[in-house]
PDB file of C-alpha atoms in Angstrom:
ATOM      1  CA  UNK I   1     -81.580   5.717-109.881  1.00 72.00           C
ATOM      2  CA  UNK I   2     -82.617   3.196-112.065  1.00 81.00           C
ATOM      3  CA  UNK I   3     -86.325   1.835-112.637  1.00 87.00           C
ATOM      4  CA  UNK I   4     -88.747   0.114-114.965  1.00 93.00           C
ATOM      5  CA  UNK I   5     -92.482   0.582-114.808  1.00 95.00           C
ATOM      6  CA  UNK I   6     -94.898  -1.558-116.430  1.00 97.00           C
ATOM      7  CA  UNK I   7     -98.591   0.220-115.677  1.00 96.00           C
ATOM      8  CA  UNK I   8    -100.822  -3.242-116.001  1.00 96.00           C
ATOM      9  CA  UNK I   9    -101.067  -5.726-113.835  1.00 96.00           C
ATOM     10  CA  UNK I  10    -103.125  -7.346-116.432  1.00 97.00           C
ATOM     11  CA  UNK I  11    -103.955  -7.555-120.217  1.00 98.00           C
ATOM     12  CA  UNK I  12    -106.138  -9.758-122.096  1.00 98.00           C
ATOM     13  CA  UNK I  13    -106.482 -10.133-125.273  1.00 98.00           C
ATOM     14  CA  UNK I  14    -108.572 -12.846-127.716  1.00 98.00           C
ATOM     15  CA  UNK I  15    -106.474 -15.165-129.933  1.00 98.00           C
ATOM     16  CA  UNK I  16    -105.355 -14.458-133.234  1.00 97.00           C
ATOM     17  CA  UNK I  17    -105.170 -10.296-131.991  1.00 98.00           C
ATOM     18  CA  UNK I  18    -102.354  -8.552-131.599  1.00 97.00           C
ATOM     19  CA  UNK I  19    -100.837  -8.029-128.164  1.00 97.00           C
ATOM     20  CA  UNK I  20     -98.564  -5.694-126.418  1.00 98.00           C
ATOM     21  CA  UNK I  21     -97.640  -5.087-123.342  1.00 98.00           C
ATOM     22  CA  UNK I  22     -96.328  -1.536-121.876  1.00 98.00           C
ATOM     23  CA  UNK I  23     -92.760  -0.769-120.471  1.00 97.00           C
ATOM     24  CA  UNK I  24     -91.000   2.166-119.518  1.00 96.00           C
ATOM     25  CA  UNK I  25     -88.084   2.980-118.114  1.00 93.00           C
ATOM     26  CA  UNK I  26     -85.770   5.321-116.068  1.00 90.00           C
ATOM     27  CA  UNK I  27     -81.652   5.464-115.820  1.00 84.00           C
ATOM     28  CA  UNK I  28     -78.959   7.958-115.893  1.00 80.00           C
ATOM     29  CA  UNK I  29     -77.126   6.815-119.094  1.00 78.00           C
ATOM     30  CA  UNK I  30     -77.849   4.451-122.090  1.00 80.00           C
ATOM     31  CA  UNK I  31     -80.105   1.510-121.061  1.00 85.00           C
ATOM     32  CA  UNK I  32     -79.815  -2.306-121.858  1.00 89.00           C
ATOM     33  CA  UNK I  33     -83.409  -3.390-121.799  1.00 93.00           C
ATOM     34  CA  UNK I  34     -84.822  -6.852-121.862  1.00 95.00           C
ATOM     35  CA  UNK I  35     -88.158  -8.987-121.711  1.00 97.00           C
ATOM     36  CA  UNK I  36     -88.499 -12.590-119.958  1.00 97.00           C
ATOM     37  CA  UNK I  37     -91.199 -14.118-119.316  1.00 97.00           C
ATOM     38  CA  UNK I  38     -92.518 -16.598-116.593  1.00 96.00           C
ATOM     39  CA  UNK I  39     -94.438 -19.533-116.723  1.00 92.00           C
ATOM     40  CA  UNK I  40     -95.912 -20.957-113.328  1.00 85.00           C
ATOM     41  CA  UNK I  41     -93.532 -22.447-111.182  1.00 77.00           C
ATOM     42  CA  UNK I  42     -90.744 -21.969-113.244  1.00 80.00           C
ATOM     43  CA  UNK I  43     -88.259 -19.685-113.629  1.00 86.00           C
ATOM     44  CA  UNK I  44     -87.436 -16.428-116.184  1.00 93.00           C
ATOM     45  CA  UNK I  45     -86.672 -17.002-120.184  1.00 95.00           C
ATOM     46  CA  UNK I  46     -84.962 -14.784-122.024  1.00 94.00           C
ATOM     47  CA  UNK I  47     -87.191 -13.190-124.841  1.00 96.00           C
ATOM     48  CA  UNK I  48     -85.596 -10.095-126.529  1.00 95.00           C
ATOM     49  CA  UNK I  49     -83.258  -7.286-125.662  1.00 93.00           C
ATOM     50  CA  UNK I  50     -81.977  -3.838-127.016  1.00 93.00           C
ATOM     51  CA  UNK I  51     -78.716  -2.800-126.690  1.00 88.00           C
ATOM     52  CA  UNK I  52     -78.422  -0.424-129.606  1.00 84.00           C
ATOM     53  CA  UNK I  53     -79.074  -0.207-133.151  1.00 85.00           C
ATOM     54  CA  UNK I  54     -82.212  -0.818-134.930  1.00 88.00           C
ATOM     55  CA  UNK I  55     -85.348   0.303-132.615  1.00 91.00           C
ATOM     56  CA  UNK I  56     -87.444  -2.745-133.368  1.00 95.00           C
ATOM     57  CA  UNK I  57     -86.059  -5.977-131.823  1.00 96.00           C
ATOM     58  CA  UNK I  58     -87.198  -9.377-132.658  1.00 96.00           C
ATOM     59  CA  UNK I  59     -86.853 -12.264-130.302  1.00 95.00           C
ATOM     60  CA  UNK I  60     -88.254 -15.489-129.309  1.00 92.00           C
ATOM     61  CA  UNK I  61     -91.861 -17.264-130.420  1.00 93.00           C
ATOM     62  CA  UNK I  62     -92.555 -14.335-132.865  1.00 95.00           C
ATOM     63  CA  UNK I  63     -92.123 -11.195-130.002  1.00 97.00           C
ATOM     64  CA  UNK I  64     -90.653  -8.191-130.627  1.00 97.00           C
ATOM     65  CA  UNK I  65     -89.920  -4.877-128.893  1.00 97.00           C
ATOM     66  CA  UNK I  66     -89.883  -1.063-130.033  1.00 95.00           C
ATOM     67  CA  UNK I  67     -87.170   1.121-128.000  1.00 95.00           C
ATOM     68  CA  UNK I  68     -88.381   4.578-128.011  1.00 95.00           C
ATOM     69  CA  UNK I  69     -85.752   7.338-126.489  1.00 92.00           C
ATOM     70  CA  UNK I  70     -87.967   9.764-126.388  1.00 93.00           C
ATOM     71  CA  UNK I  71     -90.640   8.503-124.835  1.00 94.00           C
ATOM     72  CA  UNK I  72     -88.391   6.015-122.537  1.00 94.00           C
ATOM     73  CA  UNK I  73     -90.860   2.856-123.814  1.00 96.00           C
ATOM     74  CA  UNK I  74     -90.078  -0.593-124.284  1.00 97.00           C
ATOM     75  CA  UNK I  75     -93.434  -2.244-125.172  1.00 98.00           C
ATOM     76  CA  UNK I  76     -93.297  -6.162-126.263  1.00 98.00           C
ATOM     77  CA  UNK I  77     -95.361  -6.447-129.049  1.00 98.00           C
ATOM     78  CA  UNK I  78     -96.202  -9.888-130.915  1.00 98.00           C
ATOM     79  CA  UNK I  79     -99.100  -9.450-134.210  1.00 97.00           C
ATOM     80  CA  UNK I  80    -101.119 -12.442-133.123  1.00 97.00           C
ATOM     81  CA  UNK I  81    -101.135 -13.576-129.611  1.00 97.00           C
ATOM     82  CA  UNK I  82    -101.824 -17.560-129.189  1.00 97.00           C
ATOM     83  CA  UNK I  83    -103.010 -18.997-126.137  1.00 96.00           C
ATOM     84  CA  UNK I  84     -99.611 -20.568-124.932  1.00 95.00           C
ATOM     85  CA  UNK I  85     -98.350 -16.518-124.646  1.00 96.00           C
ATOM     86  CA  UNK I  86    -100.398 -16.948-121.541  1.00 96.00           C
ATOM     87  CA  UNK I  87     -98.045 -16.030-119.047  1.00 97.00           C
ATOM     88  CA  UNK I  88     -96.423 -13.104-116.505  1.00 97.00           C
ATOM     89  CA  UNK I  89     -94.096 -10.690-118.708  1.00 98.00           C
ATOM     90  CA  UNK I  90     -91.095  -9.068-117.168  1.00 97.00           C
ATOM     91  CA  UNK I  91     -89.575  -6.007-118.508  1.00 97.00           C
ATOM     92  CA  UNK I  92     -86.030  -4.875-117.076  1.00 95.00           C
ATOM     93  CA  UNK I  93     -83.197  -2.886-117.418  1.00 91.00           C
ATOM     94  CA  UNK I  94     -79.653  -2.604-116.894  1.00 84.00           C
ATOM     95  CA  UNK I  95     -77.537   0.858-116.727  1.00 67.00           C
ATOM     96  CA  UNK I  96     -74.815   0.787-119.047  1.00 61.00           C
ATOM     97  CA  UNK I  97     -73.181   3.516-117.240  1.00 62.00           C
ATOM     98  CA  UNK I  98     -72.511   1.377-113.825  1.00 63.00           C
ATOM     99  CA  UNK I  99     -71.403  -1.207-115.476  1.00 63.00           C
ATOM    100  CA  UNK I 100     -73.137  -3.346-112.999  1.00 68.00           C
ATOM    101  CA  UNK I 101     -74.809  -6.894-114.234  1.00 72.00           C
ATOM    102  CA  UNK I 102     -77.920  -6.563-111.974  1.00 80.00           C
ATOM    103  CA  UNK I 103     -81.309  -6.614-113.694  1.00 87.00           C
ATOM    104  CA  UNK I 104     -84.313  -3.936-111.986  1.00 90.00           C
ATOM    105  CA  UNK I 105     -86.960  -5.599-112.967  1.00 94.00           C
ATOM    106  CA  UNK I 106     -90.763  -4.289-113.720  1.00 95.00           C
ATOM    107  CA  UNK I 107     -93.739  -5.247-111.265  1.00 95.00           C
ATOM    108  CA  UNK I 108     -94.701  -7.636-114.201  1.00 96.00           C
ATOM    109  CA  UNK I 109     -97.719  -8.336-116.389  1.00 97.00           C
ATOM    110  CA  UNK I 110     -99.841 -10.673-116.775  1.00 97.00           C
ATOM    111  CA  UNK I 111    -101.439 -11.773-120.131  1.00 97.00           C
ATOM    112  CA  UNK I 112    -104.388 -13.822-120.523  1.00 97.00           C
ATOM    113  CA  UNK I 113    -104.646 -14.705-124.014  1.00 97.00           C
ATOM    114  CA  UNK I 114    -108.582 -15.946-124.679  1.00 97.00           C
ATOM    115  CA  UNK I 115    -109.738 -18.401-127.287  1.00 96.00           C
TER     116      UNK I 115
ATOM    117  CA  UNK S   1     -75.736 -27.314-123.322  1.00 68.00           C
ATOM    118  CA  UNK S   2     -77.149 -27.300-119.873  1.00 81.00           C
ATOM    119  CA  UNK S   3     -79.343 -25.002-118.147  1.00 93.00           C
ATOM    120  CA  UNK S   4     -78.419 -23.231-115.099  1.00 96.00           C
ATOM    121  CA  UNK S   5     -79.830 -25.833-112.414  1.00 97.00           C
ATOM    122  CA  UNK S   6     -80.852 -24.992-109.042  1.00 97.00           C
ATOM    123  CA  UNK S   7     -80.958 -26.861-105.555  1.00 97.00           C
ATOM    124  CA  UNK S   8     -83.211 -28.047-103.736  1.00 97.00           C
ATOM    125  CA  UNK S   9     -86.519 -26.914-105.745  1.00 96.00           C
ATOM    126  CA  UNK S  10     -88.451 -26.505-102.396  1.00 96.00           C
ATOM    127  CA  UNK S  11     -87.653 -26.230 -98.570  1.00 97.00           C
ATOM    128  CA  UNK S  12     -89.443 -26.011 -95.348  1.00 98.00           C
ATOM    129  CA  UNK S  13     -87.484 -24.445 -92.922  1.00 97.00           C
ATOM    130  CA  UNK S  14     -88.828 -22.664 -89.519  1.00 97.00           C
ATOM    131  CA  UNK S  15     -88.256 -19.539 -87.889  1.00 97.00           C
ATOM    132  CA  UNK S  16     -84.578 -19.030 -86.650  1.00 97.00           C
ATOM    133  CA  UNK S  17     -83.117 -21.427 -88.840  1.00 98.00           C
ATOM    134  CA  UNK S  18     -80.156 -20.958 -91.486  1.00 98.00           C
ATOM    135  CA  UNK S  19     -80.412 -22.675 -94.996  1.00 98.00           C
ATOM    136  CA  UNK S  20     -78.142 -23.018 -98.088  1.00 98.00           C
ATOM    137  CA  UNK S  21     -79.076 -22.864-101.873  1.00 98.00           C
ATOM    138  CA  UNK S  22     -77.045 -23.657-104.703  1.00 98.00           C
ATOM    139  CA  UNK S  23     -76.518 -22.722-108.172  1.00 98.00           C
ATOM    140  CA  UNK S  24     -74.462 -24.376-111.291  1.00 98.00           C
ATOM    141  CA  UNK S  25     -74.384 -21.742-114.274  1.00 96.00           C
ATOM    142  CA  UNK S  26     -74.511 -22.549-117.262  1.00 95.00           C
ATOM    143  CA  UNK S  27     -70.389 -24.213-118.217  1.00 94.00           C
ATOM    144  CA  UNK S  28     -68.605 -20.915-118.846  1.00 91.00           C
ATOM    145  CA  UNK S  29     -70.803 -18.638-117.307  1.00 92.00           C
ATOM    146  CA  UNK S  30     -68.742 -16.944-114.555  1.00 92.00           C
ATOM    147  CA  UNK S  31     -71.356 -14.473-113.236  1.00 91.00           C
ATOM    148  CA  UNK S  32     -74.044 -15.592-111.324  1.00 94.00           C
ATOM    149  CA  UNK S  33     -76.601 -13.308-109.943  1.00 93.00           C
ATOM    150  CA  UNK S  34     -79.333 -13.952-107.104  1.00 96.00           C
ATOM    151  CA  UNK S  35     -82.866 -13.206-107.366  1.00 96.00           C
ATOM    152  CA  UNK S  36     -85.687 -12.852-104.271  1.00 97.00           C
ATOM    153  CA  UNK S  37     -89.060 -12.673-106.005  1.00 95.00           C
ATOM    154  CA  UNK S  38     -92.271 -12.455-104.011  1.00 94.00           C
ATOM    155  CA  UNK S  39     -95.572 -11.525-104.445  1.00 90.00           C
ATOM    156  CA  UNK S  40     -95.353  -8.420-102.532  1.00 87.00           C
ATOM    157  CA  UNK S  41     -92.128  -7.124-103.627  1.00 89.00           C
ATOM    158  CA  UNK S  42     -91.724  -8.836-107.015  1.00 91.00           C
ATOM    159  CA  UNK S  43     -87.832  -9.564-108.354  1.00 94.00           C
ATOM    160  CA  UNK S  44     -85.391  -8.079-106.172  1.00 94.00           C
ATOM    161  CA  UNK S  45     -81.522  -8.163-106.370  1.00 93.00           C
ATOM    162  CA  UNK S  46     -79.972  -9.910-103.639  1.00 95.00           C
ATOM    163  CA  UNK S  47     -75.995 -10.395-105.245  1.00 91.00           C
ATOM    164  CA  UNK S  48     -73.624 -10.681-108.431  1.00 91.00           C
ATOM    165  CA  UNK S  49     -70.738 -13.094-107.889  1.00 92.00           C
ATOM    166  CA  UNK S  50     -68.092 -12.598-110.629  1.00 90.00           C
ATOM    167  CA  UNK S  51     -64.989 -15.126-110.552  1.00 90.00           C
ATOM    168  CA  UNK S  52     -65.470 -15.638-106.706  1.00 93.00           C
ATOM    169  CA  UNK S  53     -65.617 -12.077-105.802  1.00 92.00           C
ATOM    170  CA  UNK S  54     -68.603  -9.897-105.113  1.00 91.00           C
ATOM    171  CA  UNK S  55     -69.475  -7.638-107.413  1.00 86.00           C
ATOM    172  CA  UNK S  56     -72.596  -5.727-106.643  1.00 86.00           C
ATOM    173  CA  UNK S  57     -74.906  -5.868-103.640  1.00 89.00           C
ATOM    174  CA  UNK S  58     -79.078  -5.467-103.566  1.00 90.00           C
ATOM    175  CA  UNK S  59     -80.401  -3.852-100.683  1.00 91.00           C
ATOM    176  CA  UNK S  60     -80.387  -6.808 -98.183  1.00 95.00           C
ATOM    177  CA  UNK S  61     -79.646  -7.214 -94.590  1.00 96.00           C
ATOM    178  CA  UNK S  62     -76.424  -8.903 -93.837  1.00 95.00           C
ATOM    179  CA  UNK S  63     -78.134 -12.295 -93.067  1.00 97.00           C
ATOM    180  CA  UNK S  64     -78.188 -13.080 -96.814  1.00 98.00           C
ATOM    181  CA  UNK S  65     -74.681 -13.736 -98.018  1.00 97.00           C
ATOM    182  CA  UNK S  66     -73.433 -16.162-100.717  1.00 97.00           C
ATOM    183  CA  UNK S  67     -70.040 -17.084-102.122  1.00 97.00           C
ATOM    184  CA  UNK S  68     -68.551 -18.375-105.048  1.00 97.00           C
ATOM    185  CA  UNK S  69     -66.672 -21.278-106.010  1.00 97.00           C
ATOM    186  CA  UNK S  70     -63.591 -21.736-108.401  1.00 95.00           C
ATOM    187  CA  UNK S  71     -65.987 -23.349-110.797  1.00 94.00           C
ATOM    188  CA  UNK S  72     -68.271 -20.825-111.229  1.00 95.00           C
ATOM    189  CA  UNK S  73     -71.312 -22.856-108.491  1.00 97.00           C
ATOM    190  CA  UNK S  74     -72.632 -20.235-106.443  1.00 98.00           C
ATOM    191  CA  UNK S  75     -74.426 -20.953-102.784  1.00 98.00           C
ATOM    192  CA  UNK S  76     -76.605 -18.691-100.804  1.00 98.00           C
ATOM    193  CA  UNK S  77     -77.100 -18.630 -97.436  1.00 98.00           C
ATOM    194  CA  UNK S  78     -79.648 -17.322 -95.057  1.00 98.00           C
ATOM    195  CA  UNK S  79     -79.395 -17.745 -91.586  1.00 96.00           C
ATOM    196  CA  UNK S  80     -81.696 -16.602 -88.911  1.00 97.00           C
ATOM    197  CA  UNK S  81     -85.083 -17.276 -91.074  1.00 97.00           C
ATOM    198  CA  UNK S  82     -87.860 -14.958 -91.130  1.00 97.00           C
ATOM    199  CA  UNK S  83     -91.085 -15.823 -92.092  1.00 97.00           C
ATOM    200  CA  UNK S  84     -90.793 -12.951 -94.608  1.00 96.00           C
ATOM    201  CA  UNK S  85     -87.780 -14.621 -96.086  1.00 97.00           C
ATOM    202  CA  UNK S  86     -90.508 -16.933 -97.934  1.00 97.00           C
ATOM    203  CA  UNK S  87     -89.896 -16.630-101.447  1.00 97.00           C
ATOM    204  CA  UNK S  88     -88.535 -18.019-104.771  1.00 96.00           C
ATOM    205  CA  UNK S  89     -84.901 -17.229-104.847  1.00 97.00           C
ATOM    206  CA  UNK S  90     -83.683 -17.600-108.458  1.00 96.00           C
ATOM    207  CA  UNK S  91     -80.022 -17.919-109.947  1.00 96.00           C
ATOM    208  CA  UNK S  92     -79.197 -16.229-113.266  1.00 95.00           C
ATOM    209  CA  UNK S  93     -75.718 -17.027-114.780  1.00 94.00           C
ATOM    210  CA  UNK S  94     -74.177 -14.709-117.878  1.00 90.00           C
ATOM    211  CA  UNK S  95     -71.127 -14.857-120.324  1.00 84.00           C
ATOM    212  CA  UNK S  96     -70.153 -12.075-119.219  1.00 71.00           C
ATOM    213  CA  UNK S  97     -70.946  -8.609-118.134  1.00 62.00           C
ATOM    214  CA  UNK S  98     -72.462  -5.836-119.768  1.00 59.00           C
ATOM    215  CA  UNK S  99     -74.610  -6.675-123.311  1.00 69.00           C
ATOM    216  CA  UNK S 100     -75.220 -10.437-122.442  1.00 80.00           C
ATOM    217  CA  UNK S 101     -78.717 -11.354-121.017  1.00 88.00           C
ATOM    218  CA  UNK S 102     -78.767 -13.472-117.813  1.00 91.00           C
ATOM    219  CA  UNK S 103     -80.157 -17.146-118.130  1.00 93.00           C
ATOM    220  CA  UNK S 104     -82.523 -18.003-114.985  1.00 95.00           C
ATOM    221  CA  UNK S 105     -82.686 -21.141-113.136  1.00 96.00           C
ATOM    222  CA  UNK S 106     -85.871 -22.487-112.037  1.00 95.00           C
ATOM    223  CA  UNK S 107     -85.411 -21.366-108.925  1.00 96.00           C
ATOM    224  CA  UNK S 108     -85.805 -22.584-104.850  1.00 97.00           C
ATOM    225  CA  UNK S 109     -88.775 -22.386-103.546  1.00 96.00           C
ATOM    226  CA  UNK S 110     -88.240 -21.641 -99.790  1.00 97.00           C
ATOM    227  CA  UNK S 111     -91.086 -21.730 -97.421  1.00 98.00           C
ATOM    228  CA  UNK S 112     -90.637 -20.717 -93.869  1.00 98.00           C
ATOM    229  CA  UNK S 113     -92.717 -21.434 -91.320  1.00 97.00           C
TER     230      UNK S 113
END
């Protein structure tokens, strides 16, 4: 079985501060792994993925991601957080092994970024 | 190029009812995926549509069911509503399978009452 667990509902942090928020995961073979995020009443956008390769991924509006096998982590990590990152975060994963395109998605975060 | 689109944005229906969404990936996208999110439950799988075929099925009951067309548009239909069907059902369409990330549509807001 495949799963994703992101352990806060909720993370705030002051402007100009680095951020991250927490991911783990669990599958039976190599994991894709991705990040969206949410704005209200909108849909998902893309932010970063890992696939393979290099363990730090950069994506979109300055975010990146460390992959850690070891420790089956995915945190998103961005060096200064700006108010606009408000938003809900999304971690999820894909098994590579099923070959299946269905995201399992995390319960979400949500980050309050405070001026 | 254009987003995935979704319609209608919102819908009342009531109890006992049937409704249809739709979905247009994004041209050349031919997998589209469906989405139920609530606040209870959070992003669920419903189905992955893959040149007109099903490929892969959430855990559901058989009153969701959706379809795809030669050009890619995806509908998905729910009859006999629940009021626990209430939800934002989102569309994601991808290049293909495997590495590519999925690209969300804003999604249908679906009340019923």
């Amino acid at each position: 079985a495949q799963s994703v667990a992101q352990p806060e509902d909720q993370v705030n942090v002051a402007e100009g501060n680095p951020l991250t928020v927490k991911c783990t995961y669990s599958v039976s073979g190599n994991p894709y792994l991705f990040w969206y995020v949410q704005y209200p009443n909108r849909g998902l956008q893309f932010l970063l993925k890992y696939i393979t390769g290099d363990n730090l991924v950069k994506g979109s509006y300055g975010f990146e991601a460390e992959f850690n096998k070891s420790q089956t982590s995915f945190h998103l990590k961005k060096p200064s957080a700006l108010v606009s990152d408000s938003a809900l975060y999304f971690c999820a994963v894909r098994d590579y092994q099923t070959g299946a395109n269905n995201l399992f998605f995390g319960t979400g975060t949500r980050l309050t970024v405070i001026p | 190029k254009a987003g995935v689109t979704q319609t209608p944005r919102y819908l009342i229906k009531t109890r006992g009812q049937q409704v249809t969404l739709s979905c247009s990936p994004i041209s050349g996208h031919r997998s589209v995926s469906w989405y139920q999110q609530t606040p209870g439950q959070g992003l669920q799988f419903l189905f992955e549509y893959f040149s007109e075929t099903q490929r892969n099925k959430g855990n559901f009951p058989g009153r969701f069911s959706g379809r795809q067309f030669s050009n890619s548009r995806s509908e998905m239909n729910v009859s006999t509503l629940e009021l626990g069907d209430s939800a934002l059902y989102l569309c994601a369409s991808s290049s293909q399978t495997g590495i590519n990330e999925q690209f969300f549509g804003p999604g249908t807001r679906l009340t019923v009452l």
